[in-house]
PDB file of C-alpha atoms in Angstrom:
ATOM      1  CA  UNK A   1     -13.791 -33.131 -14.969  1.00 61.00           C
ATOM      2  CA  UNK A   2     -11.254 -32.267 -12.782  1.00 59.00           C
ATOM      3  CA  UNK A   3     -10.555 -28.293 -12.112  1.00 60.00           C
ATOM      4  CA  UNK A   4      -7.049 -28.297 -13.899  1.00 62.00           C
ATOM      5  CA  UNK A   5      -9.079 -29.319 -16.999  1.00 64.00           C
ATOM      6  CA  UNK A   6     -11.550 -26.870 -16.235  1.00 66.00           C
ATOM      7  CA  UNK A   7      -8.881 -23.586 -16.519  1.00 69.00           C
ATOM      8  CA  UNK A   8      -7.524 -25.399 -19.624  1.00 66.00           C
ATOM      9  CA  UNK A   9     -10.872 -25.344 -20.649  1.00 71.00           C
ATOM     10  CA  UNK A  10     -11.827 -21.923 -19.960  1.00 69.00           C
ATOM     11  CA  UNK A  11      -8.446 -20.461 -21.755  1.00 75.00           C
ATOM     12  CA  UNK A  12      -9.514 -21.995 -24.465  1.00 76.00           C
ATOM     13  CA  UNK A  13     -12.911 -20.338 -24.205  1.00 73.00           C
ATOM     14  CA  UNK A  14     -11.524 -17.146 -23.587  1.00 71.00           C
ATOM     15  CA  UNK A  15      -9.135 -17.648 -26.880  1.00 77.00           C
ATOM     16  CA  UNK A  16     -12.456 -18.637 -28.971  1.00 75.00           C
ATOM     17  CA  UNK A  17     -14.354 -15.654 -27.362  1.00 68.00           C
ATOM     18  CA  UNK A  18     -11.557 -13.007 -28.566  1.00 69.00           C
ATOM     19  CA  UNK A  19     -10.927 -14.945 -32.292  1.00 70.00           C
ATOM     20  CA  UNK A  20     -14.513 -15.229 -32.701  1.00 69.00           C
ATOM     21  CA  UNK A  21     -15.678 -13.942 -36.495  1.00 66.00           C
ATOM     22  CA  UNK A  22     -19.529 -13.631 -34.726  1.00 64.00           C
ATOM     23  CA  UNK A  23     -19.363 -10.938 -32.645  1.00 61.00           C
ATOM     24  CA  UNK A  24     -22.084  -8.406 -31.820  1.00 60.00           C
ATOM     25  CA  UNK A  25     -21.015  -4.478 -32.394  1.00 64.00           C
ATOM     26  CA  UNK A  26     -20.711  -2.729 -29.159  1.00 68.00           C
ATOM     27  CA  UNK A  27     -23.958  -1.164 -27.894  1.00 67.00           C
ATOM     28  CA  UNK A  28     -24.236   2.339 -26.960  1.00 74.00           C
ATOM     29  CA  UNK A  29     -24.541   2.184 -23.417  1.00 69.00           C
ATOM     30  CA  UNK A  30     -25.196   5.952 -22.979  1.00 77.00           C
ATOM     31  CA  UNK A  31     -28.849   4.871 -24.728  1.00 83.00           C
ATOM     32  CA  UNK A  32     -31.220   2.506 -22.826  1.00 83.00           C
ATOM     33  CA  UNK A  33     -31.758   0.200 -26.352  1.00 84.00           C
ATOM     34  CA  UNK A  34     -27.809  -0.281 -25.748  1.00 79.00           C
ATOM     35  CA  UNK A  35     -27.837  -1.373 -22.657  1.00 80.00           C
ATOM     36  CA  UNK A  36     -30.541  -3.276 -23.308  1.00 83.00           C
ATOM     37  CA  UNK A  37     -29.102  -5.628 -25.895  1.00 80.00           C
ATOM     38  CA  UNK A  38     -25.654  -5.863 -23.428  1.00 75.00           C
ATOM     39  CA  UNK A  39     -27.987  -7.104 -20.683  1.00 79.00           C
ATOM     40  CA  UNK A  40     -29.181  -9.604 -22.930  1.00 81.00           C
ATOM     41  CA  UNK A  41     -26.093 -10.604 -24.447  1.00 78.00           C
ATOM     42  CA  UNK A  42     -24.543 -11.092 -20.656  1.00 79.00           C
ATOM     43  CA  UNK A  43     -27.817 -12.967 -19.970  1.00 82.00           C
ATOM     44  CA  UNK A  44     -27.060 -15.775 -22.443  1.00 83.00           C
ATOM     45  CA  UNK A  45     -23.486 -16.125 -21.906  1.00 80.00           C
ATOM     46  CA  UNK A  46     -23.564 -15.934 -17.805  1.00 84.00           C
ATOM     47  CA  UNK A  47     -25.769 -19.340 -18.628  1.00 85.00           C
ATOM     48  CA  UNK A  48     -23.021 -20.631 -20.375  1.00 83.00           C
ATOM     49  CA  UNK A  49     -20.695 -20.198 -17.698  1.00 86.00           C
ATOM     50  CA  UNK A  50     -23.115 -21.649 -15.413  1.00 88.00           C
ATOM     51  CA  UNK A  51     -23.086 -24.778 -17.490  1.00 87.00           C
ATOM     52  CA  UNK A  52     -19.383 -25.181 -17.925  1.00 87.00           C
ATOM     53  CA  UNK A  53     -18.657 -25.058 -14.668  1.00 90.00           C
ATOM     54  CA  UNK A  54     -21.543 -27.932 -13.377  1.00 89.00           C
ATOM     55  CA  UNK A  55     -19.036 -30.328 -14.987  1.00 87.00           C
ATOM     56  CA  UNK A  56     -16.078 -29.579 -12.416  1.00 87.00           C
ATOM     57  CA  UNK A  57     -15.227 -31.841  -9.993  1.00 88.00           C
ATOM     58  CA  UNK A  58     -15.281 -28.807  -7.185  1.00 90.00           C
ATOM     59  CA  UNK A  59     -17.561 -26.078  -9.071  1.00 92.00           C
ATOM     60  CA  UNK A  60     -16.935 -22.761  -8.456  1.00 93.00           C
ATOM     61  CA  UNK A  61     -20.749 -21.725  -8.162  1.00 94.00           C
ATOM     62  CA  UNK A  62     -22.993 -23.812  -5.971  1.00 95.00           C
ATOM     63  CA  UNK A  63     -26.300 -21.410  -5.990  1.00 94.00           C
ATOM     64  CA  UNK A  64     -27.718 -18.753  -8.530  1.00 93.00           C
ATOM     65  CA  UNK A  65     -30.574 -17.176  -7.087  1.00 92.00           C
ATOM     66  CA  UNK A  66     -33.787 -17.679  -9.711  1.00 89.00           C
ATOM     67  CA  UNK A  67     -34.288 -14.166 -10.405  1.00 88.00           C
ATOM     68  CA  UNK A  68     -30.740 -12.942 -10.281  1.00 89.00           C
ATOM     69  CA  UNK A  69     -29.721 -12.364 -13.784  1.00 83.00           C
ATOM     70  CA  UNK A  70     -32.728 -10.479 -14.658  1.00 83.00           C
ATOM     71  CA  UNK A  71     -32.555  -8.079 -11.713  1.00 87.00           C
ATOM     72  CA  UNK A  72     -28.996  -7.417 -12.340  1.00 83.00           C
ATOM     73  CA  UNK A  73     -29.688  -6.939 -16.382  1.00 81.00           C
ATOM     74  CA  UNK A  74     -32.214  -4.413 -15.057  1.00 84.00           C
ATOM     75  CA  UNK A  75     -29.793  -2.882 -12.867  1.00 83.00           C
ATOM     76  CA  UNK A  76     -27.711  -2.447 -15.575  1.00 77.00           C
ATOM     77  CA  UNK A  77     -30.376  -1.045 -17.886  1.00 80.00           C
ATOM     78  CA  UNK A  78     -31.859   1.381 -15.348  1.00 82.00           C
ATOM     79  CA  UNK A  79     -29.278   2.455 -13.284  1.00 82.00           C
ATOM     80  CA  UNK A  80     -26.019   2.707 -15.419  1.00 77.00           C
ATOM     81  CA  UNK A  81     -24.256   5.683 -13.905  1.00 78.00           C
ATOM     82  CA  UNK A  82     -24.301   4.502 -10.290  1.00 84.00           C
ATOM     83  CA  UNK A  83     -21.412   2.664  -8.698  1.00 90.00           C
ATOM     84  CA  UNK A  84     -21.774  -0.946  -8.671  1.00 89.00           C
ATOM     85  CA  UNK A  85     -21.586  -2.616  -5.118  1.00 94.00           C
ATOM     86  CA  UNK A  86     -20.434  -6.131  -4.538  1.00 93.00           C
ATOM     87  CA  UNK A  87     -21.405  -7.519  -1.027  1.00 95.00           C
ATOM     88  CA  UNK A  88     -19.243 -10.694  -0.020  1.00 95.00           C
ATOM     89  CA  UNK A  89     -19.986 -12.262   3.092  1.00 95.00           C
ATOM     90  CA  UNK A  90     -18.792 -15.771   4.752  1.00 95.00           C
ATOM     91  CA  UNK A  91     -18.278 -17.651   7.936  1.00 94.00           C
ATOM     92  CA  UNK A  92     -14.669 -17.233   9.524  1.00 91.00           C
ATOM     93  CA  UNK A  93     -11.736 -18.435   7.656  1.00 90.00           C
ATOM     94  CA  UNK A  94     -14.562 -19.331   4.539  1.00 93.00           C
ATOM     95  CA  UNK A  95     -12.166 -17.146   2.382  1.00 89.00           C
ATOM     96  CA  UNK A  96     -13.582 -13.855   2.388  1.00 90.00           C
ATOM     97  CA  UNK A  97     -10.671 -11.935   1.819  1.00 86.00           C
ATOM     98  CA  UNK A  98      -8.746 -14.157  -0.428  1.00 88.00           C
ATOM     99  CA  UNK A  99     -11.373 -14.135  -3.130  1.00 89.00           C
ATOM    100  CA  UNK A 100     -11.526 -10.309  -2.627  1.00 87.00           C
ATOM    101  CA  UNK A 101      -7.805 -10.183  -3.202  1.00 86.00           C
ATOM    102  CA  UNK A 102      -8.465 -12.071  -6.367  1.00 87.00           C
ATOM    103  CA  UNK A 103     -10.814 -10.199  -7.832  1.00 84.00           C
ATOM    104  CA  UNK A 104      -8.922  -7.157  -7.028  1.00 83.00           C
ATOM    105  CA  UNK A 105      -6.037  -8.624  -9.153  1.00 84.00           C
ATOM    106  CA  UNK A 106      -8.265  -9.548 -11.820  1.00 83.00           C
ATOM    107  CA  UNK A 107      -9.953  -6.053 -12.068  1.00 80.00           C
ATOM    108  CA  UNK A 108      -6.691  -4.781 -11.760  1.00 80.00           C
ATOM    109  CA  UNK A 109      -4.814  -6.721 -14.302  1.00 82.00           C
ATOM    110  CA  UNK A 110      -7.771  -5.278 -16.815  1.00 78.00           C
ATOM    111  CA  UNK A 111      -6.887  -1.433 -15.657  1.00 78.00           C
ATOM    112  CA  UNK A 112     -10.845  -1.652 -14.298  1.00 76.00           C
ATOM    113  CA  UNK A 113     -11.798   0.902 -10.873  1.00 84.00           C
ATOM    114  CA  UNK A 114     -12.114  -1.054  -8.089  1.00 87.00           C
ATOM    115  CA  UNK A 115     -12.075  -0.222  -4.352  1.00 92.00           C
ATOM    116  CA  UNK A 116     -12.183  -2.757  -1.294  1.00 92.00           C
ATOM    117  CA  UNK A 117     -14.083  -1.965   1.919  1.00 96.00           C
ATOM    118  CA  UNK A 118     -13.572  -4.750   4.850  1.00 95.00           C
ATOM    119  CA  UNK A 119     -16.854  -4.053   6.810  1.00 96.00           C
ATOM    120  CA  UNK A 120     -14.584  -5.460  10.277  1.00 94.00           C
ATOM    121  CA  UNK A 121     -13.108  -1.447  10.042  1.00 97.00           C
ATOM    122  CA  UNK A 122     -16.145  -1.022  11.417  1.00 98.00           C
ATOM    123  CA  UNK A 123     -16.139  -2.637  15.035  1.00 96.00           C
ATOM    124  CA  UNK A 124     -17.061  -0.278  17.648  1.00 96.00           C
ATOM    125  CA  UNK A 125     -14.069   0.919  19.767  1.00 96.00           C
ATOM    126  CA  UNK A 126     -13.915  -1.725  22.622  1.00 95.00           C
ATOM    127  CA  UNK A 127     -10.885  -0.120  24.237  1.00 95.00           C
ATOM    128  CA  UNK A 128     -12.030   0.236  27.665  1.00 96.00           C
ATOM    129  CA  UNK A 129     -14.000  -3.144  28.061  1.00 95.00           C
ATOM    130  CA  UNK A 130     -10.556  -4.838  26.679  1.00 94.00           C
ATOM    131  CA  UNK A 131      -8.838  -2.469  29.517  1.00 94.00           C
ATOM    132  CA  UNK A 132     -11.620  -3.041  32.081  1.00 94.00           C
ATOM    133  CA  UNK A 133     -11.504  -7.016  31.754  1.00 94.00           C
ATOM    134  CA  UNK A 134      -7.806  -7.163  31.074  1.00 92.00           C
ATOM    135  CA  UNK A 135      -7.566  -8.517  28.022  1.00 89.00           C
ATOM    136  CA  UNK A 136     -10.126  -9.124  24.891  1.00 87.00           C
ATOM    137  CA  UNK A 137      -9.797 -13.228  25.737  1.00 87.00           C
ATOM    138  CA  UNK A 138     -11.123 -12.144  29.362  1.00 91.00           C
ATOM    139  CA  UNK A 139     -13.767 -10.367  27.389  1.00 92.00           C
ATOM    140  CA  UNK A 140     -14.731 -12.766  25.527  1.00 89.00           C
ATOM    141  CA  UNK A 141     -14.986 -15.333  27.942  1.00 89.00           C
ATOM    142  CA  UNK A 142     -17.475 -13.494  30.086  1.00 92.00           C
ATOM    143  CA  UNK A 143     -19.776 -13.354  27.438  1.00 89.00           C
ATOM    144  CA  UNK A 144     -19.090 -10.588  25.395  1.00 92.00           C
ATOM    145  CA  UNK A 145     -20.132 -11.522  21.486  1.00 92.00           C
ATOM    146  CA  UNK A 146     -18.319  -8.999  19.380  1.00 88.00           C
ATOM    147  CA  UNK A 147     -19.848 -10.391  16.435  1.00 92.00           C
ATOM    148  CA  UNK A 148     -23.510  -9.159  17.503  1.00 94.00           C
ATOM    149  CA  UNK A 149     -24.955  -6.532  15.147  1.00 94.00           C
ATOM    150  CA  UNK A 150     -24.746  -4.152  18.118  1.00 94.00           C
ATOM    151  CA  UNK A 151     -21.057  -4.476  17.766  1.00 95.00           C
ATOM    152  CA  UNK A 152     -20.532  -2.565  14.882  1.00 97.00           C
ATOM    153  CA  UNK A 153     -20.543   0.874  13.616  1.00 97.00           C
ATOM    154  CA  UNK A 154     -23.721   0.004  11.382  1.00 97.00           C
ATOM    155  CA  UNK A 155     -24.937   3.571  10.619  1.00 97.00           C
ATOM    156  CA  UNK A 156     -21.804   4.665   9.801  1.00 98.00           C
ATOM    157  CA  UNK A 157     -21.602   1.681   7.604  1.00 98.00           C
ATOM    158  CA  UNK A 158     -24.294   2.271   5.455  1.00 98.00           C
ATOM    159  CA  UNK A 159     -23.865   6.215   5.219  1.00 98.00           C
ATOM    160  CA  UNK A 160     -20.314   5.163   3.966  1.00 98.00           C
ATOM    161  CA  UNK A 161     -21.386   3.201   1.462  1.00 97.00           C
ATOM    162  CA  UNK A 162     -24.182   5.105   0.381  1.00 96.00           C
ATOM    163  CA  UNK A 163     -21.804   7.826  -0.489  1.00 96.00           C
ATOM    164  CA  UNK A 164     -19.254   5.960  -1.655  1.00 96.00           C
ATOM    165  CA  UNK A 165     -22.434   4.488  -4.343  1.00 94.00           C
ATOM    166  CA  UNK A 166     -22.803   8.023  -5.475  1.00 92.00           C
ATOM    167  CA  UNK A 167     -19.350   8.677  -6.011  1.00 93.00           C
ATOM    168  CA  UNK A 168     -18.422  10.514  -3.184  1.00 96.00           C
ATOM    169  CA  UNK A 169     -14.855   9.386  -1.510  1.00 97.00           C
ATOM    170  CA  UNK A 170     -14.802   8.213   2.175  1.00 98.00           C
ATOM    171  CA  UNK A 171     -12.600   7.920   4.898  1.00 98.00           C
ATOM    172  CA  UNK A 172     -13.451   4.627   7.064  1.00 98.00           C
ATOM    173  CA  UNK A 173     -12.426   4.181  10.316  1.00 98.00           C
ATOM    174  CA  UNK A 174     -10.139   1.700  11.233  1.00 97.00           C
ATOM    175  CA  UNK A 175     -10.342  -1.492  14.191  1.00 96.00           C
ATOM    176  CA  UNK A 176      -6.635  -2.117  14.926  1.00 92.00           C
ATOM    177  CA  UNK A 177      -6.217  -5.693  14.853  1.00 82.00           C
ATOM    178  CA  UNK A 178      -3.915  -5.523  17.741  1.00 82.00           C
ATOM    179  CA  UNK A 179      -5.905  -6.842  20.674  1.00 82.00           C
ATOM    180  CA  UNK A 180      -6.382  -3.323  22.094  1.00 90.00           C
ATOM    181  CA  UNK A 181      -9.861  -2.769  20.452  1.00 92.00           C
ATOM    182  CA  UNK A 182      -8.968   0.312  19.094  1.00 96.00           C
ATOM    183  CA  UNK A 183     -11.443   1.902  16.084  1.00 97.00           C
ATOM    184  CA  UNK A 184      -9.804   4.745  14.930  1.00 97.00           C
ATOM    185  CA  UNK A 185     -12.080   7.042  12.669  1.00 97.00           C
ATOM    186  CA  UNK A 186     -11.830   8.400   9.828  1.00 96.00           C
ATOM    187  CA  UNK A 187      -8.436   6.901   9.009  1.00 95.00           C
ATOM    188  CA  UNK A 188      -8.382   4.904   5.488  1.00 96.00           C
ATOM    189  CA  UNK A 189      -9.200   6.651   2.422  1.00 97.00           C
ATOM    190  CA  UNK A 190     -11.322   4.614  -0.020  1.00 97.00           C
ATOM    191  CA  UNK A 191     -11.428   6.175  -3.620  1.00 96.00           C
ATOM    192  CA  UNK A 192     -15.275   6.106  -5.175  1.00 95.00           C
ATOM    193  CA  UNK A 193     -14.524   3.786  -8.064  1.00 92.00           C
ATOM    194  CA  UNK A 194     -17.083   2.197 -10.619  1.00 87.00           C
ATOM    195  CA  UNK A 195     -16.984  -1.148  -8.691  1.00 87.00           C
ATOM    196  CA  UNK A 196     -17.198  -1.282  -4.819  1.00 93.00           C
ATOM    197  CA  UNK A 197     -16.179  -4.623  -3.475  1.00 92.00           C
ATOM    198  CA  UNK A 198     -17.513  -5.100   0.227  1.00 96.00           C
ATOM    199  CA  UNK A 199     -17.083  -8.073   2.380  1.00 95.00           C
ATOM    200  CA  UNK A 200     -17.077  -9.111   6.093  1.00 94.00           C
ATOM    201  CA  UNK A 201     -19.428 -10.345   8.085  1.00 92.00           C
ATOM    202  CA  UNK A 202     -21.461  -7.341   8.771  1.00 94.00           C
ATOM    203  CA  UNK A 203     -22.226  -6.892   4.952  1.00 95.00           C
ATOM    204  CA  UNK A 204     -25.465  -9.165   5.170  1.00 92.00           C
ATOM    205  CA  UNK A 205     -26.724  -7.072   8.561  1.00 94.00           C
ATOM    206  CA  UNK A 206     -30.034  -6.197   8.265  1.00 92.00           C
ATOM    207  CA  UNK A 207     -30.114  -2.318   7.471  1.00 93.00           C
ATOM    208  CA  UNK A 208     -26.657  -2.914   5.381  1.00 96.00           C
ATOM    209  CA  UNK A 209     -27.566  -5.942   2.808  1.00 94.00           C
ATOM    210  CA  UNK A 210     -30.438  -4.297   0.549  1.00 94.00           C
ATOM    211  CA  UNK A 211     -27.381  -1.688  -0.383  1.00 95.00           C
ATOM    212  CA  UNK A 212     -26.007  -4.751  -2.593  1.00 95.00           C
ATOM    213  CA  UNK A 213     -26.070  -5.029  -6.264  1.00 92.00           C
ATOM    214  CA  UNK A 214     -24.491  -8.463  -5.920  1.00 93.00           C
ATOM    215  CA  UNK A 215     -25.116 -10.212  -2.988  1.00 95.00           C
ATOM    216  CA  UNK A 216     -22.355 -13.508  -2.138  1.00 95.00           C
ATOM    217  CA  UNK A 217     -21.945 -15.906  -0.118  1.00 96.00           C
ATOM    218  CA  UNK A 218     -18.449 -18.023   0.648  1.00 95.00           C
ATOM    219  CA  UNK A 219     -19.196 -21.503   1.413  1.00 96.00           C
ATOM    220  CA  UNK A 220     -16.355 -23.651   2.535  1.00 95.00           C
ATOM    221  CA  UNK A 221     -15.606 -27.099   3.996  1.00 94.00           C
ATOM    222  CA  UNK A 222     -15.275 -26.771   8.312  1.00 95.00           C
ATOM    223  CA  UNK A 223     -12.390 -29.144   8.373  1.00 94.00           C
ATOM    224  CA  UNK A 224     -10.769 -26.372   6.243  1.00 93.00           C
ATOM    225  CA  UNK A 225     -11.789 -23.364   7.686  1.00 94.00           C
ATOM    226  CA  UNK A 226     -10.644 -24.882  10.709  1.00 94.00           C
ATOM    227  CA  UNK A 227      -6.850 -25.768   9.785  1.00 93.00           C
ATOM    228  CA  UNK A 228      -7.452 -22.418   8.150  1.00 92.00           C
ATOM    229  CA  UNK A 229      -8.595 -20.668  11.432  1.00 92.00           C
ATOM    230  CA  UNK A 230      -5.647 -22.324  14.097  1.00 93.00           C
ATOM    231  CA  UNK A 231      -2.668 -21.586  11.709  1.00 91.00           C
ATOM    232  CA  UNK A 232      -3.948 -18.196  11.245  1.00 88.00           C
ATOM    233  CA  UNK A 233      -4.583 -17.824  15.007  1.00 85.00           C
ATOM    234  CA  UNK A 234      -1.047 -19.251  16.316  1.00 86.00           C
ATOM    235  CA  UNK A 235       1.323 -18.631  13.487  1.00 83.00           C
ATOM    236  CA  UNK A 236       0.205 -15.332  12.404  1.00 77.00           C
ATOM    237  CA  UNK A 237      -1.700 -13.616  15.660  1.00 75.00           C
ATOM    238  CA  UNK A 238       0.916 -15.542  18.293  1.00 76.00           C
ATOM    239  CA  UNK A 239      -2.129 -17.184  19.786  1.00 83.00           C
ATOM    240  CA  UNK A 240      -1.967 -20.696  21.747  1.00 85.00           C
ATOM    241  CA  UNK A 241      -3.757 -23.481  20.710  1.00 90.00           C
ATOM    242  CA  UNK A 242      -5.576 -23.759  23.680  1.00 89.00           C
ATOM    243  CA  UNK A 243      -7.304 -20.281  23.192  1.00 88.00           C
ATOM    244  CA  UNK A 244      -7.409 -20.497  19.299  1.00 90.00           C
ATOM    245  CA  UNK A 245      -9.638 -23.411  20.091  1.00 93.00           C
ATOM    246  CA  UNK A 246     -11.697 -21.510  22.370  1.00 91.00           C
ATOM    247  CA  UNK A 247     -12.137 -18.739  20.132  1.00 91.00           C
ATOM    248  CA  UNK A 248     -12.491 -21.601  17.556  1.00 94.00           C
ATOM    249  CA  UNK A 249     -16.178 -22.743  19.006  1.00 94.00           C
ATOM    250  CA  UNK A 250     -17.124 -18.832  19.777  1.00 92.00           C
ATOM    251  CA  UNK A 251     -17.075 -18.093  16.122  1.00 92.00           C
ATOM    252  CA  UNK A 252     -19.258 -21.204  15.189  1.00 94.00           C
ATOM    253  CA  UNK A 253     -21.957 -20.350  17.275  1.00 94.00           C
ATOM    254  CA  UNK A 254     -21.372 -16.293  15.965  1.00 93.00           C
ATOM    255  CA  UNK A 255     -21.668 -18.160  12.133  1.00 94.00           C
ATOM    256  CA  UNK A 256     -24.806 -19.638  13.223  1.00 95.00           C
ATOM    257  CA  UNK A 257     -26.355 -17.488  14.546  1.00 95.00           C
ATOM    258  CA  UNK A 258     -25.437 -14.162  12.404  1.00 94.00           C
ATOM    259  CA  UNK A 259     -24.001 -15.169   8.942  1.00 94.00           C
ATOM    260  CA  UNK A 260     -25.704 -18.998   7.979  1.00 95.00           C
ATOM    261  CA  UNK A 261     -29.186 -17.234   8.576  1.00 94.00           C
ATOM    262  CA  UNK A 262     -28.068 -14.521   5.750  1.00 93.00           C
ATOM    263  CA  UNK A 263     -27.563 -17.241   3.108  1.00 94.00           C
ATOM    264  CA  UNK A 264     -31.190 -17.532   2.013  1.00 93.00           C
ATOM    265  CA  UNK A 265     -30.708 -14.055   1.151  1.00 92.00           C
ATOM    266  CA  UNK A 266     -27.549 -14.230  -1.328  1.00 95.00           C
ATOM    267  CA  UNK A 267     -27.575 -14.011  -5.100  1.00 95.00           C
ATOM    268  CA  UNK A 268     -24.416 -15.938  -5.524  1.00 95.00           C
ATOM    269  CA  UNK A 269     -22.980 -18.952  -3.371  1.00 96.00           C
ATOM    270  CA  UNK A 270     -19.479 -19.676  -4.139  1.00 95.00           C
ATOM    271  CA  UNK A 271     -17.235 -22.750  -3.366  1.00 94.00           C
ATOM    272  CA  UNK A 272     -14.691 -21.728  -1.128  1.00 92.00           C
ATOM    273  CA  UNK A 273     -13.101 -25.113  -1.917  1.00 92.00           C
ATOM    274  CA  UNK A 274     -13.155 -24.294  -5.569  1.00 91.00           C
ATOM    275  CA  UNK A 275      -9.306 -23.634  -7.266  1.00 88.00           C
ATOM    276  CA  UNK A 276      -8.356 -20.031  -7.176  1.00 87.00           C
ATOM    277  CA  UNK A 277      -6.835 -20.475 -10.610  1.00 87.00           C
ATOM    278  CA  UNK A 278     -10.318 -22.072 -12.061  1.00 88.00           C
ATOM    279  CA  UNK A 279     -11.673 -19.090  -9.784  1.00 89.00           C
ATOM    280  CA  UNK A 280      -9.478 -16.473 -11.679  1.00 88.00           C
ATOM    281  CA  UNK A 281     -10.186 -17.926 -14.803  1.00 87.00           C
ATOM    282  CA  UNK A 282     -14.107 -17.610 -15.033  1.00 86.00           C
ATOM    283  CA  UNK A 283     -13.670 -13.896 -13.622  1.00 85.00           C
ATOM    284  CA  UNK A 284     -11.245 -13.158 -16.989  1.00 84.00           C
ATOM    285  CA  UNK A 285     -13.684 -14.909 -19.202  1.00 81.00           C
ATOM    286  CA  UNK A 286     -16.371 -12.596 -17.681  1.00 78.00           C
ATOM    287  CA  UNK A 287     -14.415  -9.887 -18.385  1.00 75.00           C
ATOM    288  CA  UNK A 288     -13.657 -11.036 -21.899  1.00 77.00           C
ATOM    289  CA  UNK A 289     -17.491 -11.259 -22.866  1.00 71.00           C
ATOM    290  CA  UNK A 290     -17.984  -8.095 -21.528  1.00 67.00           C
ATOM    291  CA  UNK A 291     -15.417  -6.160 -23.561  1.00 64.00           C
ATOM    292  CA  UNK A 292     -15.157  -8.191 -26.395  1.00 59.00           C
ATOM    293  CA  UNK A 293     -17.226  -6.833 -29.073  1.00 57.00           C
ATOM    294  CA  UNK A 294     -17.105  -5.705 -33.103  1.00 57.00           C
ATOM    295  CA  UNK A 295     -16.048  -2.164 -33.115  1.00 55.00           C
TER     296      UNK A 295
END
C-alpha cells in the first residue's frame, strides 16, 4: 500500500481512536498500579502500529529492538518523574534534524514540553588549528577527523544532559557553523522540559548513549543523502563541488567507522526515505492513544 494510503489510513485510525465507545478510564499515574495498566495499554497498541505500518510501500519503522517495549513500559512504571530523553542519531544528510523538526511540531501542535539539543554544539573549539592550517578544508585534508570521539566536548555532554534529565536548565555551548571553528560556551539556553530530544552524531558515543530512554537510528538511501549532502554543501554553505565531493567521501568513512557501528545498539531504526506526512501521522496517532482515555 502506497504511503498516501497509509496517512489516509492512519486519520482514519486516529478518528476511530477518539470516537471509540471502548475506552479504558485514565489510570492514576501518580500510583504504580496506574502506570502499570498505561504501560500495558501502550504495549498492545505500539504492536498495532507496528503492524499497520509493515503494509507500506516505504515503512516508516525498519527495526524494533526485541526487548524494547518492555524496558520502556518499565521505564515508565519505575521512573515516572524523570525527564524522558530521546537519542537520535544518523549518518550525514540521513535526516537527523528534519525528523527532529517534526517531532518538535508535533509535540508542539499538542502544547507537550519539549526541548532540542544538537549534540554538534558540542565540537571542541578548533579555532587555532583552522588558523594554523589556513582554513578547516586544509585541515581536513591533512588528516584531521573532526568526527573522532576526541573531537567533542563529551564530558560536558553528558553532565549537560544529566542535568538537564533531572530538571535542571542548561546553557550549551555553541560550534559556529561558520568555518572558523569557533565553540562558544555556555551560549544557548535549553529549558528542562518533560521530553528531551537529542540527536547528532555524538549521541551514540560510548560514555553518552546509555543516558537514552529511546535510542534511534536514521537510515536513509546514499543516493539521497548524497543529492542531499552537495545541495546542502554548495547552495546553502557556498561550497564548490569539487570540495563538497571531497568532504563527501570524508564523511563516509567518519559514518563507518563512528555511527554504522552504533546501530546494533538502537531501539528504533527509522526510514529516512519514509513520507514525512505518513511520519507525522503515526507520531499524532501515538499521541492520540496516549491521551485518549474515559474520564
Amino acid at each position: 500500500m502506497n504511503n498516501d494510503n497509509m496517512t489516509d489510513g492512519i486519520s482514519d485510525l486516529i478518528s476511530q481512536e477518539i470516537h471509540s465507545k471502548d475506552k479504558i478510564y485514565k489510570p492514576d499515574f501518580n500510583q504504580k498500579t496506574g502506570r502499570e495498566l498505561l504501560a500495558f495499554y501502550l504495549q498492545t497498541k505500539f504492536k498495532q502500529i507496528l503492524a499497520y505500518d509493515k503494509k507500506a510501500d516505504i515503512p516508516v519503522f525498519i527495526n524494533i529492538k526485541p526487548d524494547f517495549i518492555a524496558r520502556f513500559s518499565k521505564r515508565l512504571i519505575n521512573n515516572p518523574n524523570k525527564r524522558f530523553l530521546i537519542g537520535i542519531t544518523g549518518e550525514s544528510a540521513s535526516g537527523k534534524s528534519t525528523i527532529c523538526n517534526e517531532i518538535e511540531n508535533v509535540i508542539k501542535n499538542f502544547e507537550l514540553p519539549v526541548s532540542i539539543i544538537t549534540t554538534d554544539n558540542y565540537f571542541n573549539d578548533i579555532s587555532d588549528l583552522i588558523s594554523k592550517y589556513g582554513g578547516f578544508d586544509n585541515l581536513r585534508d591533512n588528516g584531521y577527523d573532526i568526527d573522532s570521539p576526541q573531537n567533542f566536548q563529551l564530558e560536558l555532554l553528558r553532565q549537560d544532559l544529566e542535568k538537564i534529565s533531572m530538571g535542571e536548565d542548561i546553557y550549551t555551548p555553541e560550534y559556529l557553523p561558520n568555518g572558523t571553528g569557533v565553540s562558544v560556551p555556555l551560549s544557548k539556553f535549553v529549558k528542562s522540559e518533560k521530553i528531551i530530544v537529542v540527536e547528532g552524531m555524538a549521541t551514540m558515543y560510548e560514555g553518552i548513549k546509555d543516558l537514552f530512554d529511546v535510542k534511534i537510528y536514521i537510515e536513509t538511501d546514499i543516493d539521497v543523502r548524497r543529492r542531499r549532502f552537495l545541495t546542502r554543501a554548495c547552495d546553502e554553505r557556498n561550497q564548490d563541488m569539487e570540495n563538497a565531493l571531497k568532504h563527501w567521501e570524508y564523511i563516509l568513512s567518519a559514518g563507518q567507522k563512528y555511527i554504522i557501528p552504533a546501530r546494533k545498539d538502537m531501539d528504533i531504526i527509522l526510514n529516512g526515505d519514509s513520507s514525512l506526512d505518513y511520519f507525522s501521522q503515526i507520531l499524532e496517532y501515538i499521541h492520540t492513544i496516549t491521551n485518549n482515555f474515559e474520564q
